[in-house]
Each structure stands twice: as structure tokens, then as C-alpha cells.
CSV table of C-alpha atoms and ligand atoms in Angstrom, one decimal:
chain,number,residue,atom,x,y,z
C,1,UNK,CA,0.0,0.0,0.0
C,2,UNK,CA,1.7,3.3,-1.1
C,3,UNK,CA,1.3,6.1,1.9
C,4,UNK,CA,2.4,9.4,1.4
C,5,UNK,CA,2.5,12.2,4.1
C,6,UNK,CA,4.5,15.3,4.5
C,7,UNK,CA,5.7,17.6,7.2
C,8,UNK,CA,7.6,21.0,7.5
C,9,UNK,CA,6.4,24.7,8.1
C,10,UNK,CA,6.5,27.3,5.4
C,11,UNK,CA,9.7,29.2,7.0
C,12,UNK,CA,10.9,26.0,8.7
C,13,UNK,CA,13.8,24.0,7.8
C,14,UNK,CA,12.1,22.2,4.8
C,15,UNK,CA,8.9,20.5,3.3
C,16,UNK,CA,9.6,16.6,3.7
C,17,UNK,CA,7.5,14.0,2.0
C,18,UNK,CA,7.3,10.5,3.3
C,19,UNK,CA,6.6,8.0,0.6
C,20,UNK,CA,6.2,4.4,2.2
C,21,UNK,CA,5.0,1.4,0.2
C,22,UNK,CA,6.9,2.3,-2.9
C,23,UNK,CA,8.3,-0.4,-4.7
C,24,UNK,CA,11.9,-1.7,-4.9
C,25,UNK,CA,14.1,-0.9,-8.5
C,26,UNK,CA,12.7,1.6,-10.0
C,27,UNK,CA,16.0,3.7,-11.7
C,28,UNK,CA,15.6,7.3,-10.9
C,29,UNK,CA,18.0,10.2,-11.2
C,30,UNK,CA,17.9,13.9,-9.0
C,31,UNK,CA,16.6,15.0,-12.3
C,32,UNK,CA,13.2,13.1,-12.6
C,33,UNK,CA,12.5,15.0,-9.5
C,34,UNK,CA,14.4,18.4,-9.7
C,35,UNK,CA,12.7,19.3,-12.9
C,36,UNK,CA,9.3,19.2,-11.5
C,37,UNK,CA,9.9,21.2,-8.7
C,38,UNK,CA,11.2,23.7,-11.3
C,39,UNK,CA,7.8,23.5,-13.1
C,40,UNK,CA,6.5,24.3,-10.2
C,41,UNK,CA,8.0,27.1,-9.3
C,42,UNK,CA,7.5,29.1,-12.6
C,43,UNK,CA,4.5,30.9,-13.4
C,44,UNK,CA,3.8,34.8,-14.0
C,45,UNK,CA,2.1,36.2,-10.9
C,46,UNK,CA,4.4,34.5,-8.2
C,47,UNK,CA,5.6,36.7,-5.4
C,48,UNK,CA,9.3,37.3,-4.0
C,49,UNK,CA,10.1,34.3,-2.3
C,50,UNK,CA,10.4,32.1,-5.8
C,51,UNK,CA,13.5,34.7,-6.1
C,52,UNK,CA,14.4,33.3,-2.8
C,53,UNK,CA,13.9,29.5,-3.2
C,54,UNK,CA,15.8,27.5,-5.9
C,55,UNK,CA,14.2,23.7,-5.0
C,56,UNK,CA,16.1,20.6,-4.9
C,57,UNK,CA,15.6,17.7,-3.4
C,58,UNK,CA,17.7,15.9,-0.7
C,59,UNK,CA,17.2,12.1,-0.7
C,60,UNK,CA,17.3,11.4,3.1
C,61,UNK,CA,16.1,7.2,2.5
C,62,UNK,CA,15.1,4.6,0.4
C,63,UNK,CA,17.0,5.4,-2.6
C,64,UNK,CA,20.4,3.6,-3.0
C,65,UNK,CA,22.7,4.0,-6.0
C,66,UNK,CA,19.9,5.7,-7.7
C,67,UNK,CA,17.3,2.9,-7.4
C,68,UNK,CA,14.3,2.6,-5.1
C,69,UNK,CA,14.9,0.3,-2.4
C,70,UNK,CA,11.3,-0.6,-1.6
C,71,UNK,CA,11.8,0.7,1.7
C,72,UNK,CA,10.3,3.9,2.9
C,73,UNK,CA,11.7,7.3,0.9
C,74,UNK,CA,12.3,10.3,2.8
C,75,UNK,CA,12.6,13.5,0.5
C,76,UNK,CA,13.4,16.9,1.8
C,77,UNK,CA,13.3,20.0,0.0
C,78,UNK,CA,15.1,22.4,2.4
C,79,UNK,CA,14.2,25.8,2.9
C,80,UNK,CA,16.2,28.8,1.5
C,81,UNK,CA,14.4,31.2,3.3
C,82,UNK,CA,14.7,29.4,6.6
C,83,UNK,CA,18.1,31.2,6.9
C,84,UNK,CA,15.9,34.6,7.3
C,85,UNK,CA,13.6,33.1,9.9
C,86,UNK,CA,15.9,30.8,12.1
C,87,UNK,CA,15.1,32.4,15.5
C,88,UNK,CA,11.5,33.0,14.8
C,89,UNK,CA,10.9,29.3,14.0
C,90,UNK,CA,13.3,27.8,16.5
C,91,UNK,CA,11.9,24.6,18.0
C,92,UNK,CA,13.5,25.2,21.3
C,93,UNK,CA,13.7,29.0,22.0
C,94,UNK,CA,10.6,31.5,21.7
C,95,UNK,CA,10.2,32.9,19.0
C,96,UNK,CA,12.8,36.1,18.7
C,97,UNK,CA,13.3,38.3,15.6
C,98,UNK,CA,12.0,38.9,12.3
C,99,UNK,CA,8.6,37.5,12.1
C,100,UNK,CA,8.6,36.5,15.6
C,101,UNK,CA,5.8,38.9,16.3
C,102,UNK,CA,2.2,37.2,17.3
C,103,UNK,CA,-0.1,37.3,14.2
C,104,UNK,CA,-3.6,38.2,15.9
C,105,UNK,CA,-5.1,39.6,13.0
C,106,UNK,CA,-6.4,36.3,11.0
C,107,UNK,CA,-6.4,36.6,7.6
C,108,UNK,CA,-9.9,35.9,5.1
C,109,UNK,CA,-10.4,32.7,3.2
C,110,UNK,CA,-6.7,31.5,5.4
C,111,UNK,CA,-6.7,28.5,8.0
C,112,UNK,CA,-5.6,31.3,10.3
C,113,UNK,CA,-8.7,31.7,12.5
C,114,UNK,CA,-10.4,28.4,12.3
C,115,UNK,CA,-6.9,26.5,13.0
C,116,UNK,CA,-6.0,29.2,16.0
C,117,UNK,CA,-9.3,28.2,17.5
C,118,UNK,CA,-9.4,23.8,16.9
C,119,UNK,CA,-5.7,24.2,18.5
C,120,UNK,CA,-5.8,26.8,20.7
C,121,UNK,CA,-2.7,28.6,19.4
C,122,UNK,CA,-2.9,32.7,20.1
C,123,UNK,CA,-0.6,32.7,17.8
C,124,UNK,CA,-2.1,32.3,14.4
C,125,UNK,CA,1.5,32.2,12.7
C,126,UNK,CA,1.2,28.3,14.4
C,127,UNK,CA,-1.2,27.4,12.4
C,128,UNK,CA,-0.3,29.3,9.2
C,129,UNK,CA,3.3,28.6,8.7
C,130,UNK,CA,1.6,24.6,8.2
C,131,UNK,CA,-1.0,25.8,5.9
C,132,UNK,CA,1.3,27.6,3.7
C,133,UNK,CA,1.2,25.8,0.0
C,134,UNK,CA,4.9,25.5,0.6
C,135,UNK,CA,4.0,22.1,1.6
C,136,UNK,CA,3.0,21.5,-2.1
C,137,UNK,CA,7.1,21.4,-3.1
C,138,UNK,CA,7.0,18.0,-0.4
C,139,UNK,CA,3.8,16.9,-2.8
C,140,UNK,CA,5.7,17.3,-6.1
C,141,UNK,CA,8.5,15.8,-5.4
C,142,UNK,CA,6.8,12.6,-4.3
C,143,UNK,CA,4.2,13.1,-7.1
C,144,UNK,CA,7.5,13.5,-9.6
C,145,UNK,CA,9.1,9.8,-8.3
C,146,UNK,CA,5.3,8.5,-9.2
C,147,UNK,CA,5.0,9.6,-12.2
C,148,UNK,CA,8.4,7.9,-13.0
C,149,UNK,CA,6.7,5.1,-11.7
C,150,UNK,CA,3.6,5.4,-14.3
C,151,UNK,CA,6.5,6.1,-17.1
C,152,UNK,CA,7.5,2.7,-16.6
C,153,UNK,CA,4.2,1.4,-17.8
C,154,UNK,CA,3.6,4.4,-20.3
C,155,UNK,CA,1.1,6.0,-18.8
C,156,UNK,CA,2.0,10.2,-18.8
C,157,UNK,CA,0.2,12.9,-17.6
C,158,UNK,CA,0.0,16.8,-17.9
C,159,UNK,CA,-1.3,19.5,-16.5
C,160,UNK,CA,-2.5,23.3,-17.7
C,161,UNK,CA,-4.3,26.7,-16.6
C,162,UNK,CA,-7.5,26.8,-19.2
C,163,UNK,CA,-9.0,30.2,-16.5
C,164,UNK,CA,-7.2,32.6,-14.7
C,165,UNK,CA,-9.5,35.5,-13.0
C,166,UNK,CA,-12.4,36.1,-15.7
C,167,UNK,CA,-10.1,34.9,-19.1
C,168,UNK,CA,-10.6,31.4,-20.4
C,169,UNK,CA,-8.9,29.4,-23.0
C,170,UNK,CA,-10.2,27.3,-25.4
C,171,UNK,CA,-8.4,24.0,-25.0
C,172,UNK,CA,-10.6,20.8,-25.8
C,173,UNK,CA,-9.1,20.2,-29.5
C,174,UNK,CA,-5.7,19.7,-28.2
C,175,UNK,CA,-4.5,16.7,-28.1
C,176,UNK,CA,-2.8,15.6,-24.9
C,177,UNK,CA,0.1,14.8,-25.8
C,178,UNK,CA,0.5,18.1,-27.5
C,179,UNK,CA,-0.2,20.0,-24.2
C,180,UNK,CA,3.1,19.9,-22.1
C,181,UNK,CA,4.9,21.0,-25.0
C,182,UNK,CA,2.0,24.2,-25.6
C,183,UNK,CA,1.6,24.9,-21.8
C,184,UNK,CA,5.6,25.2,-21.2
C,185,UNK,CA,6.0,28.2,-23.7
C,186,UNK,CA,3.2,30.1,-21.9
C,187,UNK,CA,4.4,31.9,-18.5
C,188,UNK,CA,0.9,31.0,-17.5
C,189,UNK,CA,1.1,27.7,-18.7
C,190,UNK,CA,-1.3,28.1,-20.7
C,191,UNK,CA,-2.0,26.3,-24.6
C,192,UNK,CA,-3.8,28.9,-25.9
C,193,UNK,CA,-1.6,32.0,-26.8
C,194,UNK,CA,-3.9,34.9,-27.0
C,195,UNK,CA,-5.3,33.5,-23.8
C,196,UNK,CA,-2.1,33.4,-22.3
C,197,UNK,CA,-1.5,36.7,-23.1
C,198,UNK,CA,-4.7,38.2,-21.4
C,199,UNK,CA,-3.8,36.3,-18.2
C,200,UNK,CA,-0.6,38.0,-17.7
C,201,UNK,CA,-2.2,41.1,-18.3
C,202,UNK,CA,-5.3,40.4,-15.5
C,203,UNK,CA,-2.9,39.3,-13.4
C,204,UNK,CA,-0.9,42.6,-13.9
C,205,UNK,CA,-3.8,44.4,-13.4
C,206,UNK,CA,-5.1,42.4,-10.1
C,207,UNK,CA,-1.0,42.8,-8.6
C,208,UNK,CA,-1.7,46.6,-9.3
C,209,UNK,CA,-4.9,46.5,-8.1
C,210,UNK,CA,-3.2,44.9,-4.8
C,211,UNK,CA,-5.5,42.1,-5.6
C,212,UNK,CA,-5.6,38.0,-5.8
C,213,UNK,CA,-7.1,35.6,-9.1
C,214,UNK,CA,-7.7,32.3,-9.1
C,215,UNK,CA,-8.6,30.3,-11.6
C,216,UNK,CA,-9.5,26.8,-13.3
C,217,UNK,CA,-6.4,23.6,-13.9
C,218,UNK,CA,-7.4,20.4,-15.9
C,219,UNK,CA,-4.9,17.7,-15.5
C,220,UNK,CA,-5.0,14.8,-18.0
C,221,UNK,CA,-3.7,11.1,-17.4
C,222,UNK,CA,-3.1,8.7,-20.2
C,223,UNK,CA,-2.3,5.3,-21.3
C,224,UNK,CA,-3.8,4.1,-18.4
C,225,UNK,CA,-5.3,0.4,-18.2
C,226,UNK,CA,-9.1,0.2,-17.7
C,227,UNK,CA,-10.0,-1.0,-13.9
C,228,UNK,CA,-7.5,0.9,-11.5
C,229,UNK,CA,-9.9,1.4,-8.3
C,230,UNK,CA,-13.1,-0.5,-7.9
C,231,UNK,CA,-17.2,-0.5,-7.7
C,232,UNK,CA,-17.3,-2.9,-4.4
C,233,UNK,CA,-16.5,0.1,-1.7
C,234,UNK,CA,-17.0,3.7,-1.5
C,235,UNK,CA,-13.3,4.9,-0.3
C,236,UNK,CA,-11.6,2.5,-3.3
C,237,UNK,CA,-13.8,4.3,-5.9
C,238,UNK,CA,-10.6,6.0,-8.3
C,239,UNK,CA,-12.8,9.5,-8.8
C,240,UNK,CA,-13.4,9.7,-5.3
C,241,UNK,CA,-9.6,9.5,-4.5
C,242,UNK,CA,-8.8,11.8,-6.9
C,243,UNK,CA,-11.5,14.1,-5.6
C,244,UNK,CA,-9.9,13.5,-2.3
C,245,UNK,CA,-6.2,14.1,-3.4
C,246,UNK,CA,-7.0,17.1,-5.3
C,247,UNK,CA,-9.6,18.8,-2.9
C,248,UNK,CA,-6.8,18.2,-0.6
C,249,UNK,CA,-4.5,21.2,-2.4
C,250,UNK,CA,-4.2,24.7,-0.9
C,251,UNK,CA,-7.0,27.0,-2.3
C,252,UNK,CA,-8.5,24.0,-4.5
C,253,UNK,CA,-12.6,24.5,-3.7
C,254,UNK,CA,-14.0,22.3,-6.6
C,255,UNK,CA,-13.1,19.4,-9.0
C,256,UNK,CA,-15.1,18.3,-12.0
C,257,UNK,CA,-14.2,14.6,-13.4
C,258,UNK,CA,-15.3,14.7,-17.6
C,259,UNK,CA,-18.2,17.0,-18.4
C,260,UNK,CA,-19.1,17.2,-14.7
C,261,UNK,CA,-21.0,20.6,-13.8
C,262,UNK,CA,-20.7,21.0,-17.5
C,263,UNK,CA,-22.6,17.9,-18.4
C,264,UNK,CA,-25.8,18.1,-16.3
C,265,UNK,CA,-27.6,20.0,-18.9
C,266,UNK,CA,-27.2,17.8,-21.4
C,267,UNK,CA,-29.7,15.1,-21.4
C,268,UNK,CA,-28.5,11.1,-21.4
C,269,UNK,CA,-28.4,10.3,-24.6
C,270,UNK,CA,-25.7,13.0,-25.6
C,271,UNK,CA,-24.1,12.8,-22.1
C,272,UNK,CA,-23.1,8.9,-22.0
C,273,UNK,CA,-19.8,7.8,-24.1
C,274,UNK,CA,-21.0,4.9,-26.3
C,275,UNK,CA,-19.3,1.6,-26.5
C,276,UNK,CA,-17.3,0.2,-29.7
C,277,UNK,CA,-15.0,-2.4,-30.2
C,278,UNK,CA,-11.0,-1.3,-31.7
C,279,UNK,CA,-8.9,-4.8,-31.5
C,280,UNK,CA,-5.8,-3.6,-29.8
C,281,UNK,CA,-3.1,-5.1,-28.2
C,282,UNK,CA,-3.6,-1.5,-26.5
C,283,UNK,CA,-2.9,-0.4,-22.9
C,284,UNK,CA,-6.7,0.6,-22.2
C,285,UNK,CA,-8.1,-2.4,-24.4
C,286,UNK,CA,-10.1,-3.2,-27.6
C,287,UNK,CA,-13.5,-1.8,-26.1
C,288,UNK,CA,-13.0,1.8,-26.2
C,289,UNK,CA,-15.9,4.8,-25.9
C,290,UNK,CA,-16.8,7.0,-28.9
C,291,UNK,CA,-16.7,10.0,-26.6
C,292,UNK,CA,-15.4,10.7,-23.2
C,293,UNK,CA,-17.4,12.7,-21.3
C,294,UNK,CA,-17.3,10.6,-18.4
C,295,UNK,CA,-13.5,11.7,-18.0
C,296,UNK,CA,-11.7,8.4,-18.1
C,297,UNK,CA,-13.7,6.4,-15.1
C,298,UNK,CA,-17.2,5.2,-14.7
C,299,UNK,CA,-17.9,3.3,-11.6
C,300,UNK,CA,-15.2,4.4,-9.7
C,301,UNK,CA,-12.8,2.4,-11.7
C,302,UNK,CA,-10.6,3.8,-14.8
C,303,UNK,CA,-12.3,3.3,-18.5
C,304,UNK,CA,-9.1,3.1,-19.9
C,305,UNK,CA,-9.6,6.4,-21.9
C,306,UNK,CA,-8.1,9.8,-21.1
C,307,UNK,CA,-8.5,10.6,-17.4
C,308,UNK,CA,-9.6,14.3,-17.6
C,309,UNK,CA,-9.8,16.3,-14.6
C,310,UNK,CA,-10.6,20.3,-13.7
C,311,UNK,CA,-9.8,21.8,-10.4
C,312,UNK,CA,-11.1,25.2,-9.3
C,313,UNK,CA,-8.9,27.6,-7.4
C,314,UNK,CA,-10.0,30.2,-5.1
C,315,UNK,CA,-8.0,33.2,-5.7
C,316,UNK,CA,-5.0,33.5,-3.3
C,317,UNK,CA,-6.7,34.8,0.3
C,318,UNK,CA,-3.1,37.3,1.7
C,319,UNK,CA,-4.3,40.7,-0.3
C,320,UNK,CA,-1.9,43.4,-0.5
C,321,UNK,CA,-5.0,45.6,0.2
C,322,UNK,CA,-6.0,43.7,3.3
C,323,UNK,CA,-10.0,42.4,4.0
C,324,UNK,CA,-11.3,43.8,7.7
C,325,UNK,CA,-11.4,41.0,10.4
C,326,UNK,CA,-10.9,41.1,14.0
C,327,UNK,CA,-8.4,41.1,16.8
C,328,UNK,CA,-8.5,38.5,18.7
C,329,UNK,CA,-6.9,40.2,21.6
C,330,UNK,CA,-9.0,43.1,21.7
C,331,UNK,CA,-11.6,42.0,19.5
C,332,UNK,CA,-11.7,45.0,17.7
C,333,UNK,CA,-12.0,45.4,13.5
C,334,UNK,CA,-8.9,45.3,11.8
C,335,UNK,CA,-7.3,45.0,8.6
C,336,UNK,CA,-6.1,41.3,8.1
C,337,UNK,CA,-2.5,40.8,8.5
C,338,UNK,CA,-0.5,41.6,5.2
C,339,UNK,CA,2.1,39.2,4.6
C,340,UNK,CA,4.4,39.0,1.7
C,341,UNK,CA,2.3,36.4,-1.3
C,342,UNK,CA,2.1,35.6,-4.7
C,343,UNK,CA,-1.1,37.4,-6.8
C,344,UNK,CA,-1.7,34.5,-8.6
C,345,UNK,CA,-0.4,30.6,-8.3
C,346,UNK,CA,-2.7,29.2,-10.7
C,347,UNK,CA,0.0,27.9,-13.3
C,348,UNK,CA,2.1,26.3,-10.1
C,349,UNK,CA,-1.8,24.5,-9.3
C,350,UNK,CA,-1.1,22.4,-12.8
C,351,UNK,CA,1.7,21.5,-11.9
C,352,UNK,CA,1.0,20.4,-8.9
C,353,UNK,CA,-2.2,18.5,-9.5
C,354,UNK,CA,-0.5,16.7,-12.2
C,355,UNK,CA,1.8,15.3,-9.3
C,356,UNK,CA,-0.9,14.7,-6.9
C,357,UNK,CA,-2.9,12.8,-9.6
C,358,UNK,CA,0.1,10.7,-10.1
C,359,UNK,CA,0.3,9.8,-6.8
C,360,UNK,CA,-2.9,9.0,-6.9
C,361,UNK,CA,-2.8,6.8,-9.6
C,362,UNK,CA,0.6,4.9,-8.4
C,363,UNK,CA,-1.2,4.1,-5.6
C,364,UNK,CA,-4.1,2.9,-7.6
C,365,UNK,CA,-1.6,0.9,-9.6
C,366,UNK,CA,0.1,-0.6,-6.4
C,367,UNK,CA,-2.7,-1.6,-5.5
C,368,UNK,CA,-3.8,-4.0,-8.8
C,369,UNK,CA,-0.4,-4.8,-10.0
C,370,UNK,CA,1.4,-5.4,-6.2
C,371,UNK,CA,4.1,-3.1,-5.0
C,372,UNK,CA,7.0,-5.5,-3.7
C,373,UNK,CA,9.3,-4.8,-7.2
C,374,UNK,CA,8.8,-2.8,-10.7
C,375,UNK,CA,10.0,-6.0,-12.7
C,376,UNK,CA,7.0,-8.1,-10.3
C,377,UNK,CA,4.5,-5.4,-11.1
C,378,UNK,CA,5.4,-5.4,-14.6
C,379,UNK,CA,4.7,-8.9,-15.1
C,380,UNK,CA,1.3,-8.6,-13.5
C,381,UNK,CA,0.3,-5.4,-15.3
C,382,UNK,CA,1.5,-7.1,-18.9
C,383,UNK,CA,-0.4,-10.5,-18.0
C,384,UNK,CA,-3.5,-8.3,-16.7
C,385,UNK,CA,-3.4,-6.1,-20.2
C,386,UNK,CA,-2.8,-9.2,-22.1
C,387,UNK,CA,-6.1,-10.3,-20.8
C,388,UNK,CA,-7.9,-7.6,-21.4
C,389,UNK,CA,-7.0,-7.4,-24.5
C,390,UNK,CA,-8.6,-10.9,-25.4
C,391,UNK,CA,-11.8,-10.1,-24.1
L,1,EPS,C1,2.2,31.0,0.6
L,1,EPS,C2,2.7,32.3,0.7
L,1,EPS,C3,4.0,32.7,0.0
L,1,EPS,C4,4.2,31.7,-1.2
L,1,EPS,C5,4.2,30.3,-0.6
L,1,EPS,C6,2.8,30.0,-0.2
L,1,EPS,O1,5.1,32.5,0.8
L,1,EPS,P1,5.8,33.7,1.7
L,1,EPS,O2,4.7,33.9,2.7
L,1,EPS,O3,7.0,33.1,2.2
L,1,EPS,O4,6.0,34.8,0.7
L,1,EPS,O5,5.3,32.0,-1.9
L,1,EPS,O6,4.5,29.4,-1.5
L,1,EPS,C7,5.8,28.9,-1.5
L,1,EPS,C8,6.8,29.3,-0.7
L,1,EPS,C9,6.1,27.9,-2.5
L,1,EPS,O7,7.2,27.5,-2.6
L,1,EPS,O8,5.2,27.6,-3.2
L,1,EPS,C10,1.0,30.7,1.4
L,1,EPS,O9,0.6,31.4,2.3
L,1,EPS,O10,0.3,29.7,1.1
């Protein structure tokens, strides 16, 4: 069973992942995960402490001679700015120095209040420093060994911004295996040029206007096998995983799998993908759907078609021109506190849920092909596909 959990504070020494369950001889290299944390630090909108962070990851277990052991992998991506805020997030001396001030003015739409109160911090910096989206460089990297994991069964995966604020690109014709190649020329990442190009522009306008966008993500899988998750249960259902995973990002507040909200107008007959038979071999198998508005699973298990998902995200909530809240010394009404932040992260989002998805699915995959060894896995994945094929 793959596991993966993370730990570290925003200013902290580092965001650490924790990857147990992953299986033994897969050949990676500091590259296969150094160039996704890359990705993810790009984007137009970001706000000074990209200029301060340079990620790479520190293998701290399970990797030995650059091959996965099977044992538990401990990834650290260590904290540049940590050198600036050493005494205020000492684990053994209060807090001292920059930043060591008590933030008592919670910020909107932040964990800040509603974490001060479940854990009774009166400091709300206790609770943010964890909240922070930081934590998403801990998520890549693991996301980036997965998805190394996937390559090895040619499955791939990509990720890109069709909304940012009120501009919206018109993406469905590309193919996927076009779009990482589109969506890295774009500082957006964004396939659609002229889009693009009015994104940077709202977000200059929104960074003038000492304002925050959000904006929409769809992240597509591919080449997967039909049958990763099940019917039987509710928590093994693939799309409620995904939902899970994804919901489970910093500022993510909704998640469409296919057509989803866009479907429900439609009535059935032009909303279900109709089944015809291709004879393969082929990774997904000979029965494939004439459309895929279901997105790649029905049932809760994959289709073996594209897996296409859309996350929403909320615009970032630290504004440069502060909402009112309220003191919670003096319970008076304040302007929230105004920490340095990015004015939009929406481009980081794809790459990010394009990580989380493929942990997701290597987990999914662990799960139906057995996670002791890659060549083990590979033998059961090729006999399964073999099978399927047949049918
Ligand atoms: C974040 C606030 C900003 C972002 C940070 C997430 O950090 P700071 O408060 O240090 O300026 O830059 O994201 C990252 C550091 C990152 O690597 O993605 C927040 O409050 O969520």
C-alpha cells in the first residue's frame, strides 16, 4: 500500500515527504524530480520568495545507487528562506526576531482563524506557517518519483491553466500529448496563446490593483489500463480519491471529473460515451468509448480512456490591500494581517495536480499490480493487459 504524508512549516527548515510502500528498482535520477519542482516554481504572478527559493531535493532514505529500495523514501526539500527566519521558528527558544511577532489579525479565506481556534494557538502564525502551500514542493516531489513510476508502464500525464480570474482558453481540441509541449512556452502555462497573453495582463492588473485571481487547472492522465480502483466500496472508488487528493491542495474549492457541472444539462443520450469495439493489443483495451465525457472512469474504476480532470482555485486569500477581520486580543475590526504572497499561483496548481494525480494513480496501480518490485509489477500489469486485450 503506497502512503504518502508530509511535514515542515512554510519558514521552517524544509517541506519533507514520506513516501512508504513504494516499490523496490525503480532507476531514478535527482533529475526526474528536480525538474518538477522547477515546473512548479515558474509561473507569472508568483511573489518574491520564488527569487528566494531554488528547490532541490535531498534524498534522506530509500534510494540507494539511484534505485528505489522498496523501503520507505524520505525527500526533503530544504528551505532557503529558513536562513531569514531561524530564530522566529526555532523549535527550542521562543520565538525572537523577524517574524517573531504574534499574528492576531487572522487573515480571510486563510486557516488562520479556524486553526487558532481547533488548536488553541494565540498565535495564528502556528497554524499558518503549516497551511502555507509550501507544503506542495514535499507533494511534487513525491508526485514527480510516481510519475516515474507510471513512465514505466507508459502512462503520462500533464497538466495546464484553461482560467485565470475572468479569461478562459479554449483547449478541448488539443490533443494531450500536445499540451506539455503548448503549456511550457506560456508563463501562465497556458495552450492557448492569446489567452495566455490576457492572463498576464489580468494578473498585472489584479498585482496593481493589490489584488488576488484564481482560476481553473485540468490535468489529463493517459495510457492508463481500464480497472485501476473498484465499484465494491466507496473509499476504493478512483474518482473519489482523486477528488480526495485534489480537494486536498491549498485553495482548490471544486473538482469536475469529464463533463461534470458542465454535463448536467445535457440530457442522457448525448451525455453517455458509447461503446465500440478497436482490436488492440492497447494499454486501455479493444473496447473503447466513442466519446469521453465521463473523463476516463465510470464506476469508480478507470475506462481506460483519457483521465480528464478540472480543479477550481480560489484566488490567493493574503491581499496586498487587506479584508477587515478582527483582533483577537481586543476584539476590535482590523485590517487582516498583510504578509508578503504571490497574486496568482494558478500555473504552479497544474503543476501540482498533475503530481498529486500521479500519486494518486501509483497508488491505484500498487494496488492492482502489487508493489514488492517494478519488474513483479510489470509482469502482472502485462499479463492483466494481455487479458484484457482478449476479451
Ligand atoms: C504562501 C505564501 C507565500 C508563497 C508560498 C505559499 O510564501 P511567503 O509567505 O514566504 O512569501 O510564496 O509558496 C511557497 C513558498 C512555494 O514554494 O510555493 C501561502 O501562504 O500559502
Amino acid at each position: 500500500m503506497l502512503r504518502c504524508f508530509s511535514a515542515g512549516e512554510s519558514h521552517g527548515r524544509g517541506a519533507f515527504c514520506l513516501l512508504d510502500g513504494f516499490p523496490a528498482g525503480l532507476h531514478v535520477s535527482p533529475d526526474d524530480i528536480n525538474a518538477w519542482l522547477a515546473e512548479r516554481q515558474k509561473g507569472y504572478g508568483r511573489g518574491g520568495r520564488q527569487r528566494i527559493e531554488n528547490d532541490e531535493v535531498d534524498v534522506l532514505a530509500g534510494i540507494r545507487g539511484g534505485v528505489t529500495l522498496g523501503s520507505p523514501i524520505l525527500l526533503a526539500v530544504w528551505n532557503r528562506d529558513f536562513a531569514n527566519w531561524a530564530s522566529a521558528m526555532d523549535p527550542w527558544t521562543p520565538p525572537a526576531g523577524p517574524g517573531a511577532e504574534r499574528v492576531v489579525h487572522p487573515r480571510p479565506g486563510h486557516a488562520d482563524l479556524v486553526g487558532a481556534l481547533k488548536y488553541g494557538h494565540d498565535d495564528c502564525r502556528n497554524v499558518l506557517e503549516r497551511a502555507s502551500a509550501r507544503e506542495t514542493a514535499a507533494r511534487v516531489a513525491a508526485g514527480a518519483l510516481c510519475r516515474r513510476l507510471l513512465a514505466e508502464f507508459g502512462v503520462d500525464l500533464a497538466g495546464h491553466v484553461i482560467q485565470i480570474g475572468p479569461v478562459e482558453a479554449d483547449t478541448d481540441s488539443i490533443p494531450s500529448e500536445r499540451i506539455r509541449a503548448l503549456a511550457v512556452e506560456s508563463d501562465v502555462r497556458c495552450c492557448d496563446p492569446a489567452a495566455s497573453a490576457a492572463m498576464i495582463d489580468a494578473i498585472r492588473q489584479a498585482k496593481r490593483d493589490k489584488d488576488a485571481l484564481g482560476g481553473v487547472v485540468e490535468v489529463r492522465a493517459w495510457s492508463l489500463p481500464p480497472g485501476l480502483g473498484s465499484h465494491v466500496q466507496w473509499d476504493v472508488k478512483i474518482d473519489a480519491r482523486i477528488a480526495q487528493a485534489m480537494m486536498s491542495i491549498q485553495a482548490v474549492k471544486g473538482l469536475e471529473v469529464g463533463l461534470g457541472f458542465r454535463g448536467v444539462s445535457r440530457p442522457g443520450s448525448r451525455f453517455h460515451d458509447e461503446i465500440v469495439y478497436s482490436a488492440g493489443p492497447r494499454t486501455g483495451g479493444p473496447y473503447r468509448r466513442a466519446t469521453n465525457h465521463a473523463g476516463g472512469t465510470e464506476g469508480g474504476m478507470t475506462t481506460g480512456e483519457e483521465l480528464i480532470v478540472r480543479l477550481a482555485k480560489k484566488p490567493i486569500a493574503t491581499l496586498m490591500r487587506p479584508l477587515r477581520t478582527v483582533d483577537m486580543d481586543t476584539h476590535e475590526s482590523v485590517d487582516a494581517l498583510r504578509e508578503r504572497s504571490d497574486t496568482c499561483a494558478v500555473a504552479a496548481l497544474a503543476v501540482i495536480a498533475e503530481c498529486v494525480l500521479a500519486t494518486t494513480l501509483a497508488e491505484a496501480f500498487i494496488e492492482k499490480f502489487g508493489g514488492d518490485d517494478l519488474a513483479g509489477m510489470m509482469r502482472s500489469f502485462d499479463s492483466y493487459v494481455a487479458s484484457v486485450n482478449e476479451r
